[in-house]
Amino acid sequence: MIGFVVILSLLAITGLVVMAIDLVPQAAAWIQRIHIGRWRERREWTAAVSAVVETWLRRTPVIPIGDHERLIVLDMLRGRHRSATIQSWQEAALLLGAGEALRRDPGQAKMQQAVAGWLERHFEGNGQWKSPPQQVDGALLGYALMRLPGIDIGHYRPALDHLRTLLVSMTGNDGTIPYRKVQPDFRYVDTLGFVCPFLAAYGRRFKDEPCLALAIRQIESYSGMAMLPEWFIPAHAFDLAQKVPLGIHGWGRGIAWYALGLMGTLKELPPGDPRRERLRDQASALGQALLRLQGTKGGWSAMAFLGPQSPLDSSATTVLGLFLLRMYREFNNPEFLEAARRSAGYLMTVTRRSGIVDFSQGDTKGIGHYSIRYQQMPFTQGFALQLALEILALDEPLAGAG
């Protein structure tokens, strides 16, 4: 009898633990959304967003692979709750945000400590990765590393060389990089955001022209095959063998991945380079399309052409707002600046009291399979900080900005 009671007690405790794993995050999110968006002063909002970036650099929240919110413990036990590749671009965005913060104010001791701790956790004493990235997603980490101010980038050359070797080894017969080796004929828009900024920055920093040329080829190949005519908006992917777009045109974060690859590469090309002029034409076309697709609240939808029928996605909005802000500097188009300001204004309305920017679409499951979960995301947090800081810099220029 005593043994039966013990078994029942253990089952009850197990059930409570399983329920807690499911319910505690949902309850916490609900509580944290109380009084969301009550930000009126941009500098105060920026400081709150920055504080979260600093905290998350020390311990980055896990972005779940799945969308379901029941029996999460089963995913954890099966190793299907998180993915190192997804976490890599989350951390990369945080590092980019931290780098921007330190570039504008090098005296931020807590942010410096957070970055130093991140570097110590990820690199050996010889500048090589402790756990070298094995997928293209990790290239964005390399780009974020090269954008950090005040570090000896030469010390980390072994880690950067590893990424270069990885990307070049994946290059297909057409001279571009697939998202995964198991799909050699598919080219995903995500890949542009992951690899092009890194390849372009590496190529310029280390005078590696083939590396820079690969970044440009990756963008131009995609632009020639997967864009919606009259709109210049990318499809989710395209099939190299059949030469057809795959998935929808107008997936919000997909547009953001394209924009990230384009602006990162454009930044590394000097004036007068004919390739730069070609990319400028593409950037201008994308900018004009984004003006047409921006919602009345200032954000972009997860499915851009559905407008208000699709939820606004903070992850897309942060990157696209940043893109338009940088293209304002490129083209001196006041419409781009106004759209960027409106995007920041929208992000303020979906920022929790804690400084966490909310309502980012969750991880995508594949072509045509998009998340229905809208949540916090370190990727969004890092790009929101860059956007906020760059807008502040226009209003309050600081020494050392650039």
Tab-separated table of N, CA, C and O in Angstrom, residues 292-297 299-312:
chain	number	residue	atom	x	y	z
A	292	ARG	N	5.804	50.829	-49.945
A	292	ARG	CA	4.448	50.451	-50.330
A	292	ARG	C	3.850	49.412	-49.382
A	292	ARG	O	2.630	49.348	-49.201
A	293	LEU	N	4.701	48.589	-48.784
A	293	LEU	CA	4.238	47.472	-47.967
A	293	LEU	C	4.171	47.791	-46.472
A	293	LEU	O	3.604	47.006	-45.710
A	294	GLN	N	4.734	48.921	-46.061
A	294	GLN	CA	4.740	49.242	-44.635
A	294	GLN	C	3.324	49.492	-44.143
A	294	GLN	O	2.540	50.193	-44.773
A	295	GLY	N	2.995	48.916	-42.990
A	295	GLY	CA	1.652	49.063	-42.439
A	295	GLY	C	1.422	50.445	-41.850
A	295	GLY	O	2.357	51.218	-41.609
A	296	THR	N	0.174	50.729	-41.576
A	296	THR	CA	-0.179	52.044	-41.043
A	296	THR	C	0.411	52.273	-39.656
A	296	THR	O	0.629	53.413	-39.255
A	297	LYS	N	0.693	51.198	-38.925
A	297	LYS	CA	1.286	51.333	-37.593
A	297	LYS	C	2.804	51.467	-37.642
A	297	LYS	O	3.438	51.740	-36.626
A	299	GLY	N	4.924	48.957	-38.927
A	299	GLY	CA	5.604	47.673	-39.038
A	299	GLY	C	5.322	46.990	-40.361
A	299	GLY	O	4.529	47.477	-41.184
A	300	TRP	N	5.982	45.855	-40.566
A	300	TRP	CA	5.746	45.019	-41.742
A	300	TRP	C	5.161	43.693	-41.296
A	300	TRP	O	5.555	43.142	-40.252
A	301	SER	N	4.238	43.178	-42.075
A	301	SER	CA	3.540	41.954	-41.713
A	301	SER	C	4.397	40.721	-41.959
A	301	SER	O	5.307	40.734	-42.798
A	302	ALA	N	4.063	39.654	-41.255
A	302	ALA	CA	4.755	38.376	-41.466
A	302	ALA	C	4.556	37.904	-42.899
A	302	ALA	O	5.458	37.297	-43.493
A	303	MET	N	3.384	38.144	-43.464
A	303	MET	CA	3.104	37.898	-44.877
A	303	MET	C	2.788	39.262	-45.490
A	303	MET	O	1.667	39.752	-45.396
A	304	ALA	N	3.791	39.870	-46.082
A	304	ALA	CA	3.747	41.302	-46.369
A	304	ALA	C	2.569	41.719	-47.239
A	304	ALA	O	1.981	42.789	-47.025
A	305	PHE	N	2.191	40.886	-48.211
A	305	PHE	CA	1.140	41.293	-49.133
A	305	PHE	C	-0.256	41.120	-48.546
A	305	PHE	O	-1.234	41.596	-49.123
A	306	LEU	N	-0.356	40.458	-47.386
A	306	LEU	CA	-1.655	40.314	-46.729
A	306	LEU	C	-2.010	41.525	-45.880
A	306	LEU	O	-3.151	41.663	-45.436
A	307	GLY	N	-1.030	42.376	-45.635
A	307	GLY	CA	-1.290	43.597	-44.875
A	307	GLY	C	-1.882	43.307	-43.511
A	307	GLY	O	-1.394	42.443	-42.778
A	308	PRO	N	-2.969	43.983	-43.128
A	308	PRO	CA	-3.537	43.820	-41.789
A	308	PRO	C	-4.133	42.436	-41.534
A	308	PRO	O	-4.454	42.100	-40.395
A	309	GLN	N	-4.279	41.607	-42.575
A	309	GLN	CA	-4.775	40.246	-42.365
A	309	GLN	C	-3.694	39.330	-41.805
A	309	GLN	O	-3.982	38.211	-41.389
A	310	SER	N	-2.459	39.798	-41.799
A	310	SER	CA	-1.343	39.032	-41.257
A	310	SER	C	-0.739	39.812	-40.092
A	310	SER	O	-0.628	41.041	-40.151
A	311	PRO	N	-0.350	39.130	-39.008
A	311	PRO	CA	0.234	39.849	-37.864
A	311	PRO	C	1.508	40.592	-38.252
A	311	PRO	O	2.282	40.136	-39.104
A	312	LEU	N	1.715	41.724	-37.627
A	312	LEU	CA	2.971	42.432	-37.797
A	312	LEU	C	4.082	41.638	-37.127
A	312	LEU	O	3.887	41.055	-36.057
